Amino acid sequence: MHHDGRHLAGRQVGSRAATTATICLLAIAFVGLWEHAMVTLASTLVATALTLTLGIALGIASFRSERYGRLQRPFLDAAQTMPAFVYLLPALALFGATRFTAIVAAIIYAAPSVIRLVEDGLRGVPAGPVEAARSAGATERQLLWKVQLPIARPSLLLAANQGIVLVLAMVVVGGLVGGGGLGYDVVEGFSQRADFGKGLAAGVALVLLGVMLDRI
């Protein structure tokens, strides 16, 4: 698995990221929480992929329809102001205490920021390139995929970064409802003094995962 992480980093952003990913993975192995870290990594990747898919789709929809944006805004405000534990209640009611519940809660927590960053990035695209593309006969679909999204790339990358950070922020909360992995280890360290060292090591491993994913 550490070879896969290193190769992914190397393909995406070069040897420096590959080196960072390798160091982080070796450090996780060193603290003795490799298996739980891989469980957390898998859940984080799934939750992040779903968050970005949902966030980009709804961000584009909000950008293209002012009416839809107004309807969506109160829900985003509510999702961003509620305490993290509140997200667990509807997820628990629907799915029970499972790893999927933790993933759903993470998506609810992280998606609003992604949606807003995508929408703001698209609204910040200069009018000049858009008008030039329109005058050349580009359709609305072509404008979006060939002009607006490429120009808004910095905002999309920031949205991806925030999605990863916010999903990781819910790992410990997800550990309370069957998320398992490092989140459960941290919770166990808080609740049982005998497991404090393991909880601390799990916290360090979470930081290392975050650094690795951020670099990639």
XYZ file of N, CA and C in Angstrom:
648
model
N 0.823 -1.202 0.000
C 0.000 0.000 0.000
C 0.865 1.265 0.000
N 1.985 1.230 0.738
C 2.816 2.439 0.743
C 3.433 2.693 -0.612
N 3.683 1.612 -1.393
C 4.187 1.797 -2.762
C 3.122 2.476 -3.618
N 1.828 2.084 -3.433
C 0.745 2.688 -4.207
C 0.635 4.179 -3.902
N 0.726 4.537 -2.600
C 0.647 5.947 -2.239
C 1.787 6.737 -2.831
N 2.989 6.174 -2.804
C 4.150 6.874 -3.358
C 4.009 7.045 -4.862
N 3.562 5.998 -5.564
C 3.424 6.086 -7.017
C 2.330 7.071 -7.417
N 1.214 7.091 -6.645
C 0.145 8.050 -6.933
C 0.657 9.471 -6.782
N 1.383 9.738 -5.697
C 1.937 11.075 -5.491
C 2.907 11.436 -6.601
N 3.740 10.484 -7.007
C 4.711 10.757 -8.066
C 4.051 11.094 -9.380
N 2.977 10.373 -9.721
C 2.280 10.645 -10.985
C 1.578 11.994 -10.946
N 1.028 12.365 -9.772
C 0.207 13.567 -9.712
C 1.049 14.848 -9.625
N 1.994 14.898 -8.701
C 2.679 16.159 -8.466
C 4.184 16.036 -8.301
N 4.773 14.921 -8.687
C 6.218 14.859 -8.736
C 6.873 14.170 -7.555
N 8.200 14.151 -7.615
C 8.984 13.365 -6.669
C 8.919 13.919 -5.248
N 8.770 15.232 -5.086
C 8.710 15.798 -3.735
C 7.488 15.280 -2.986
N 6.334 15.271 -3.660
C 5.122 14.745 -3.027
C 5.256 13.246 -2.767
N 5.906 12.530 -3.694
C 6.107 11.100 -3.509
C 6.967 10.835 -2.274
N 8.001 11.649 -2.082
C 8.861 11.506 -0.904
C 8.080 11.786 0.381
N 7.276 12.854 0.370
C 6.466 13.188 1.540
C 5.489 12.067 1.860
N 4.819 11.537 0.821
C 3.863 10.450 1.036
C 4.551 9.228 1.613
N 5.732 8.905 1.105
C 6.467 7.743 1.601
C 6.860 7.921 3.063
N 7.351 9.115 3.424
C 7.739 9.384 4.809
C 6.528 9.259 5.738
N 5.390 9.820 5.316
C 4.182 9.752 6.140
C 3.736 8.306 6.339
N 3.756 7.521 5.265
C 3.319 6.125 5.365
C 4.267 5.307 6.232
N 5.563 5.546 6.107
C 6.532 4.842 6.947
C 6.355 5.216 8.413
N 6.060 6.491 8.677
C 5.841 6.931 10.054
C 4.584 6.289 10.639
N 3.543 6.148 9.828
C 2.321 5.480 10.290
C 2.617 4.025 10.637
N 3.386 3.372 9.787
C 3.771 1.990 10.072
C 4.598 1.911 11.355
N 5.426 2.914 11.580
C 6.301 2.930 12.759
C 5.506 3.027 14.057
N 4.398 3.800 14.065
C 3.608 3.926 15.297
C 2.702 2.717 15.529
N 2.697 1.758 14.602
C 1.999 0.495 14.819
C 0.506 0.514 14.551
N 0.034 1.467 13.735
C -1.406 1.563 13.467
C -1.701 1.479 11.973
N -0.917 0.676 11.278
C -1.041 0.592 9.821
C -2.428 0.142 9.382
N -2.937 -0.940 9.964
C -4.221 -1.497 9.526
C -5.355 -0.500 9.752
N -5.398 0.104 10.940
C -6.449 1.080 11.220
C -6.293 2.327 10.351
N -5.055 2.709 10.063
C -4.831 3.868 9.201
C -5.346 3.604 7.796
N -5.179 2.376 7.297
C -5.669 2.060 5.960
C -7.196 2.021 5.911
N -7.822 1.582 7.014
C -9.286 1.643 7.100
C -9.756 3.095 7.030
N -9.089 3.952 7.799
C -9.431 5.377 7.792
C -9.162 6.013 6.437
N -8.038 5.652 5.816
C -7.712 6.201 4.499
C -8.765 5.816 3.471
N -9.191 4.551 3.484
C -10.214 4.103 2.528
C -11.513 4.870 2.738
N -11.951 5.001 3.995
C -13.187 5.732 4.283
C -13.066 7.202 3.890
N -11.899 7.792 4.153
C -11.673 9.201 3.816
C -11.712 9.420 2.305
N -11.088 8.519 1.552
C -11.086 8.653 0.092
C -12.502 8.524 -0.478
N -13.274 7.573 0.047
C -14.658 7.404 -0.418
C -15.473 8.649 -0.088
N -15.387 9.105 1.173
C -16.158 10.282 1.591
C -15.735 11.523 0.809
N -14.433 11.679 0.567
C -13.949 12.846 -0.174
C -14.412 12.808 -1.627
N -14.333 11.628 -2.253
C -14.781 11.502 -3.646
C -16.269 11.847 -3.773
N -17.075 11.339 -2.853
C -18.517 11.630 -2.892
C -18.780 13.109 -2.580
N -18.021 13.663 -1.639
C -18.181 15.078 -1.293
C -17.851 15.971 -2.480
N -16.746 15.678 -3.167
C -16.352 16.505 -4.309
C -17.327 16.355 -5.467
N -17.801 15.126 -5.704
C -18.788 14.920 -6.774
C -20.052 15.722 -6.500
N -20.568 15.602 -5.269
C -21.773 16.338 -4.892
C -21.516 17.841 -4.883
N -20.382 18.245 -4.305
C -20.087 19.665 -4.176
C -19.914 20.353 -5.515
N -19.194 19.707 -6.426
C -18.984 20.313 -7.745
C -20.294 20.387 -8.519
N -21.096 19.321 -8.465
C -22.371 19.308 -9.185
C -23.308 20.395 -8.667
N -23.441 20.501 -7.339
C -24.352 21.503 -6.773
C -23.785 22.916 -6.892
N -22.458 23.038 -6.843
C -21.845 24.342 -7.057
C -22.090 24.858 -8.466
N -21.975 23.974 -9.449
C -22.257 24.353 -10.846
C -23.725 24.708 -11.004
N -24.615 23.890 -10.396
C -26.056 24.157 -10.499
C -26.405 25.506 -9.888
N -25.784 25.826 -8.749
C -26.044 27.110 -8.095
C -25.516 28.274 -8.926
N -24.376 28.074 -9.583
C -23.808 29.107 -10.446
C -24.689 29.369 -11.669
N -25.257 28.312 -12.230
C -26.026 28.451 -13.466
C -27.466 28.884 -13.228
N -27.965 28.703 -11.998
C -29.351 29.075 -11.715
C -29.409 29.903 -10.438
N -29.669 31.184 -10.597
C -29.764 32.080 -9.435
C -30.887 31.646 -8.504
N -31.983 31.184 -9.063
C -33.131 30.747 -8.250
C -32.756 29.537 -7.402
N -32.086 28.569 -8.034
C -31.653 27.389 -7.276
C -30.649 27.793 -6.192
N -29.756 28.717 -6.498
C -28.783 29.178 -5.519
C -29.447 29.769 -4.291
N -30.529 30.543 -4.500
C -31.243 31.135 -3.365
C -31.926 30.064 -2.529
N -32.479 29.053 -3.177
C -33.136 27.960 -2.453
C -32.123 27.137 -1.649
N -30.942 26.973 -2.207
C -29.934 26.136 -1.578
C -29.250 26.822 -0.402
N -29.164 28.149 -0.440
C -28.359 28.890 0.528
C -28.740 28.646 1.987
N -30.047 28.635 2.357
C -30.382 28.380 3.771
C -29.908 27.011 4.264
N -29.965 26.007 3.400
C -29.508 24.674 3.797
C -27.995 24.657 4.018
N -27.262 25.387 3.175
C -25.810 25.468 3.351
C -25.468 26.204 4.640
N -26.212 27.291 4.912
C -25.968 28.040 6.147
C -26.209 27.157 7.372
N -27.300 26.400 7.337
C -27.625 25.526 8.466
C -26.560 24.452 8.646
N -26.110 23.847 7.537
C -25.122 22.772 7.616
C -23.780 23.273 8.127
N -23.459 24.541 7.840
C -22.160 25.084 8.252
C -22.161 25.643 9.672
N -23.340 25.857 10.245
C -23.394 26.423 11.594
C -23.731 25.390 12.667
N -24.260 24.239 12.287
C -24.584 23.218 13.276
C -23.313 22.564 13.818
N -23.299 22.191 15.106
C -22.164 21.436 15.647
C -22.003 20.101 14.924
N -20.762 19.622 14.863
C -20.476 18.408 14.096
C -21.290 17.213 14.574
N -21.546 17.105 15.880
C -22.269 15.948 16.402
C -23.710 15.882 15.904
N -24.272 17.026 15.528
C -25.656 17.051 15.063
C -25.815 16.250 13.777
N -24.763 16.226 12.948
C -24.845 15.496 11.680
C -25.023 13.998 11.898
N -24.613 13.533 13.066
C -24.713 12.103 13.337
C -26.155 11.651 13.544
N -27.012 12.552 14.002
C -28.370 12.154 14.352
C -29.175 11.646 13.152
N -29.285 12.436 12.061
C -30.030 11.891 10.913
C -29.343 10.691 10.288
N -28.003 10.695 10.272
C -27.295 9.558 9.701
C -27.531 8.294 10.525
N -27.506 8.426 11.854
C -27.770 7.284 12.724
C -29.198 6.776 12.560
N -30.138 7.707 12.453
C -31.542 7.319 12.310
C -31.776 6.528 11.023
N -31.049 6.897 9.963
C -31.255 6.240 8.672
C -30.475 4.941 8.525
N -29.239 4.907 9.035
C -28.345 3.798 8.707
C -27.829 3.011 9.911
N -28.107 3.485 11.137
C -27.567 2.799 12.300
C -26.087 3.095 12.477
N -25.465 2.419 13.447
C -24.050 2.668 13.760
C -23.160 1.817 12.856
N -22.804 2.374 11.712
C -21.954 1.673 10.751
C -20.920 2.644 10.183
N -19.968 2.098 9.448
C -18.973 2.940 8.798
C -19.623 3.855 7.768
N -20.682 3.382 7.125
C -21.386 4.202 6.145
C -22.004 5.437 6.798
N -22.475 5.285 8.050
C -23.024 6.417 8.795
C -21.977 7.508 8.960
N -20.760 7.098 9.311
C -19.675 8.061 9.470
C -19.368 8.762 8.158
N -19.420 8.039 7.038
C -19.160 8.632 5.729
C -20.241 9.652 5.378
N -21.504 9.300 5.638
C -22.619 10.225 5.349
C -22.479 11.492 6.172
N -22.154 11.351 7.468
C -21.989 12.522 8.327
C -20.851 13.403 7.823
N -19.766 12.788 7.370
C -18.633 13.560 6.850
C -19.023 14.322 5.592
N -19.817 13.706 4.727
C -20.261 14.370 3.497
C -21.121 15.583 3.829
N -22.069 15.406 4.773
C -22.939 16.522 5.157
C -22.116 17.670 5.726
N -21.078 17.326 6.469
C -20.240 18.341 7.108
C -19.358 19.076 6.099
N -18.814 18.343 5.133
C -17.808 18.916 4.231
C -18.398 19.528 2.964
N -19.513 19.007 2.477
C -20.036 19.425 1.178
C -20.367 20.914 1.078
N -20.962 21.559 2.103
C -21.313 22.979 1.949
C -20.133 23.874 1.587
N -18.984 23.654 2.209
C -17.813 24.481 1.881
C -17.365 24.248 0.441
N -17.397 22.996 -0.001
C -17.012 22.680 -1.380
C -17.969 23.348 -2.358
N -19.268 23.255 -2.089
C -20.271 23.861 -2.966
C -20.023 25.356 -3.114
N -19.787 26.023 -1.997
C -19.610 27.473 -2.031
C -18.315 27.878 -2.726
N -17.255 27.132 -2.512
C -15.993 27.455 -3.171
C -16.094 27.275 -4.681
N -16.777 26.221 -5.117
C -16.959 25.992 -6.553
C -17.798 27.112 -7.159
N -18.899 27.447 -6.497
C -19.758 28.515 -7.015
C -19.020 29.845 -7.082
N -18.307 30.200 -6.008
C -17.572 31.466 -5.992
C -16.478 31.479 -7.064
N -15.812 30.344 -7.254
C -14.775 30.273 -8.276
C -15.330 30.505 -9.671
N -16.487 29.926 -9.954
C -17.098 30.103 -11.273
C -17.603 31.532 -11.462
N -18.129 32.122 -10.400
C -18.604 33.508 -10.507
C -17.446 34.491 -10.672
N -16.257 34.081 -10.267
C -15.102 34.954 -10.391
C -14.387 34.869 -11.723
N -14.886 34.051 -12.641
C -14.276 33.949 -13.967
C -14.478 35.262 -14.719
N -13.415 35.854 -15.268
C -13.554 37.133 -15.987
C -14.519 37.034 -17.162
N -15.195 38.139 -17.455
C -16.197 38.143 -18.525
C -15.552 38.065 -19.909
N -14.318 38.568 -20.050
C -13.679 38.617 -21.372
C -13.577 37.271 -22.061
N -12.949 36.261 -21.439
C -12.838 34.956 -22.102
C -14.201 34.332 -22.399
N -15.172 34.557 -21.513
C -16.509 33.995 -21.733
C -17.155 34.622 -22.960
N -17.078 35.944 -23.056
C -17.673 36.629 -24.214
C -16.961 36.241 -25.511
N -15.648 36.077 -25.443
C -14.903 35.672 -26.637
C -15.336 34.284 -27.100
N -15.540 33.379 -26.137
C -15.976 32.030 -26.493
C -17.397 32.049 -27.052
N -18.259 32.880 -26.471
C -19.636 32.984 -26.979
C -19.650 33.521 -28.413
N -18.822 34.523 -28.668
C -18.794 35.112 -30.009
C -18.246 34.122 -31.033
N -17.467 33.138 -30.564
C -16.938 32.105 -31.454
C -17.919 30.961 -31.649
N -19.097 31.061 -31.007
C -20.143 30.062 -31.209
C -20.164 28.938 -30.191
N -19.499 29.094 -29.050
C -19.481 28.044 -28.035
C -20.853 27.917 -27.378
N -21.257 26.678 -27.110
C -22.513 26.436 -26.404
C -22.277 26.647 -24.904
N -23.376 26.671 -24.129
C -23.251 26.833 -22.678
C -22.447 25.686 -22.066
N -22.644 24.485 -22.572
C -21.895 23.331 -22.077
C -20.401 23.483 -22.377
N -20.093 23.935 -23.589
C -18.690 24.149 -23.954
C -18.065 25.271 -23.131
N -18.858 26.323 -22.876
C -18.361 27.410 -22.039
C -17.967 26.899 -20.660
N -18.820 26.039 -20.098
C -18.563 25.529 -18.751
C -17.306 24.680 -18.709
N -17.207 23.706 -19.632
C -16.125 22.721 -19.563
C -14.825 23.204 -20.190
N -14.917 24.084 -21.169
C -13.708 24.526 -21.877
C -13.167 25.873 -21.402
N -14.017 26.673 -20.762
C -13.589 28.022 -20.379
C -13.702 28.233 -18.863
N -14.919 28.111 -18.335
C -15.158 28.513 -16.949
C -14.470 27.600 -15.929
N -14.642 26.288 -16.066
C -14.017 25.376 -15.111
C -12.479 25.427 -15.160
N -11.867 25.448 -16.362
C -10.396 25.577 -16.375
C -9.888 26.868 -15.737
N -10.569 27.985 -15.983
C -10.136 29.247 -15.393
C -10.339 29.233 -13.869
N -11.389 28.543 -13.426
C -11.681 28.471 -11.991
C -10.889 27.367 -11.294
N -9.892 26.814 -11.953
C -9.138 25.693 -11.398
C -8.568 25.952 -9.999
N -7.992 27.131 -9.706
C -7.498 27.358 -8.337
C -8.583 27.190 -7.278
N -9.793 27.656 -7.564
C -10.893 27.494 -6.607
C -11.300 26.036 -6.478
N -11.241 25.287 -7.575
C -11.574 23.864 -7.525
C -10.545 23.102 -6.697
N -9.264 23.465 -6.843
C -8.223 22.813 -6.048
C -8.385 23.150 -4.565
N -8.751 24.403 -4.275
C -9.004 24.784 -2.891
C -10.210 24.027 -2.341
N -11.237 23.849 -3.168
C -12.412 23.085 -2.747
C -12.039 21.644 -2.433
N -11.178 21.051 -3.257
C -10.730 19.687 -3.002
C -9.952 19.602 -1.703
N -9.068 20.578 -1.482
C -8.284 20.612 -0.249
C -9.189 20.728 0.972
N -10.155 21.628 0.903
C -11.075 21.800 2.029
C -11.931 20.566 2.251
N -12.319 19.911 1.158
C -13.087 18.676 1.287
C -12.323 17.621 2.065
N -11.044 17.447 1.737
C -10.205 16.466 2.434
C -10.058 16.839 3.908
N -9.750 18.102 4.182
C -9.532 18.554 5.558
C -10.784 18.361 6.404
N -11.943 18.731 5.855
C -13.184 18.644 6.621
C -13.628 17.196 6.811
N -13.399 16.352 5.822
C -13.710 14.927 5.992
C -12.835 14.331 7.085
N -11.546 14.658 7.080
C -10.654 14.169 8.126
C -11.064 14.702 9.502
N -11.606 15.915 9.540
C -12.040 16.486 10.816
C -13.195 15.695 11.420
N -13.930 14.945 10.597
C -15.060 14.160 11.085
C -14.674 12.722 11.424
N -13.418 12.352 11.229
C -13.008 10.965 11.470
C -13.222 10.567 12.920
N -12.829 11.448 13.848
C -12.977 11.137 15.276
C -14.455 11.067 15.652
N -15.260 12.013 15.135
C -16.696 11.984 15.399
C -17.302 10.703 14.826
N -16.863 10.333 13.619
C -17.352 9.102 13.013
C -16.971 7.867 13.800
N -15.871 7.934 14.539
C -15.465 6.806 15.373
C -16.471 6.490 16.458
N -17.330 7.443 16.803
C -18.352 7.225 17.826
C -19.523 6.401 17.307
N -19.665 6.317 15.989
C -20.852 5.658 15.429
C -20.487 4.511 14.490
N -19.383 3.857 14.776
C -19.025 2.688 13.987
C -18.087 2.958 12.853
N -17.482 4.158 12.813
C -16.552 4.462 11.733
C -15.281 3.638 11.801
N -14.913 3.210 13.011
C -13.716 2.374 13.176
C -12.445 3.123 12.855
N -11.369 2.372 12.629
C -10.100 2.958 12.234
C -9.502 3.853 13.304
N -8.792 4.876 12.861
C -8.089 5.768 13.775
C -9.056 6.582 14.629
N -10.226 6.896 14.101
C -11.209 7.655 14.870
C -11.605 6.928 16.142
N -11.828 5.629 16.023
C -12.178 4.837 17.207
C -11.013 4.784 18.187
N -9.800 4.686 17.668
C -8.622 4.653 18.547
C -8.489 5.942 19.347
N -8.759 7.079 18.698
C -8.682 8.358 19.397
C -9.755 8.437 20.484
N -10.979 8.039 20.146
C -12.077 8.045 21.119
C -11.751 7.130 22.298
N -11.207 5.962 22.012
C -10.833 5.019 23.060
C -9.757 5.614 23.964
N -8.820 6.357 23.368
C -7.783 6.995 24.162
C -8.338 8.059 25.094
N -9.392 8.780 24.613
C -10.022 9.783 25.466
C -10.775 9.145 26.634
N -11.466 8.036 26.348
C -12.392 7.470 27.328
C -11.727 6.523 28.321
N -10.579 5.944 27.974
C -9.911 4.988 28.855
C -8.449 5.399 29.028
N -8.102 5.725 30.257
C -6.758 6.240 30.516
C -5.682 5.244 30.092
N -5.981 3.943 30.205
C -4.996 2.920 29.844
C -4.653 2.952 28.356
N -5.566 3.486 27.543
C -5.350 3.533 26.098
C -4.946 4.924 25.617
N -4.510 5.779 26.535
C -4.154 7.146 26.157
C -3.034 7.165 25.119
N -2.026 6.319 25.299
C -0.905 6.287 24.364
C -1.346 5.890 22.966
N -2.242 4.900 22.899
C -2.748 4.474 21.589
C -3.559 5.594 20.941
N -4.353 6.301 21.752
C -5.131 7.417 21.217
C -4.241 8.522 20.696
N -3.163 8.800 21.426
C -2.217 9.828 20.986
C -1.537 9.415 19.681
N -1.147 8.144 19.587
C -0.526 7.642 18.357
C -1.503 7.721 17.192
N -2.779 7.440 17.454
C -3.793 7.528 16.401
C -3.950 8.972 15.929
N -3.882 9.936 16.858
C -3.945 11.340 16.474
C -2.785 11.734 15.583
N -1.585 11.250 15.924
C -0.405 11.516 15.095
C -0.589 10.905 13.705
N -1.108 9.673 13.658
C -1.325 9.007 12.370
C -2.339 9.773 11.522
N -3.367 10.343 12.154
C -4.346 11.147 11.421
C -3.694 12.377 10.799
N -2.817 13.023 11.563
C -2.090 14.189 11.030
C -1.248 13.781 9.829
N -0.564 12.640 9.937
C 0.283 12.164 8.842
C -0.548 11.850 7.590
N -1.717 11.240 7.781
C -2.613 10.984 6.640
C -3.034 12.301 5.993
N -3.375 13.286 6.822
C -3.787 14.576 6.286
C -2.697 15.248 5.479
N -1.469 15.218 5.986
C -0.342 15.812 5.271
C -0.131 15.098 3.934
N -0.184 13.769 3.948
C 0.019 13.000 2.727
C -1.033 13.333 1.665
N -2.312 13.338 2.079
C -3.403 13.620 1.130
C -3.326 15.061 0.623
N -2.941 15.984 1.495
C -2.818 17.382 1.081
C -1.743 17.542 0.014
N -0.626 16.874 0.185
C 0.469 16.979 -0.791
C 0.080 16.332 -2.124
N -0.611 15.208 -2.053
C -1.007 14.533 -3.294
C -2.068 15.338 -4.029
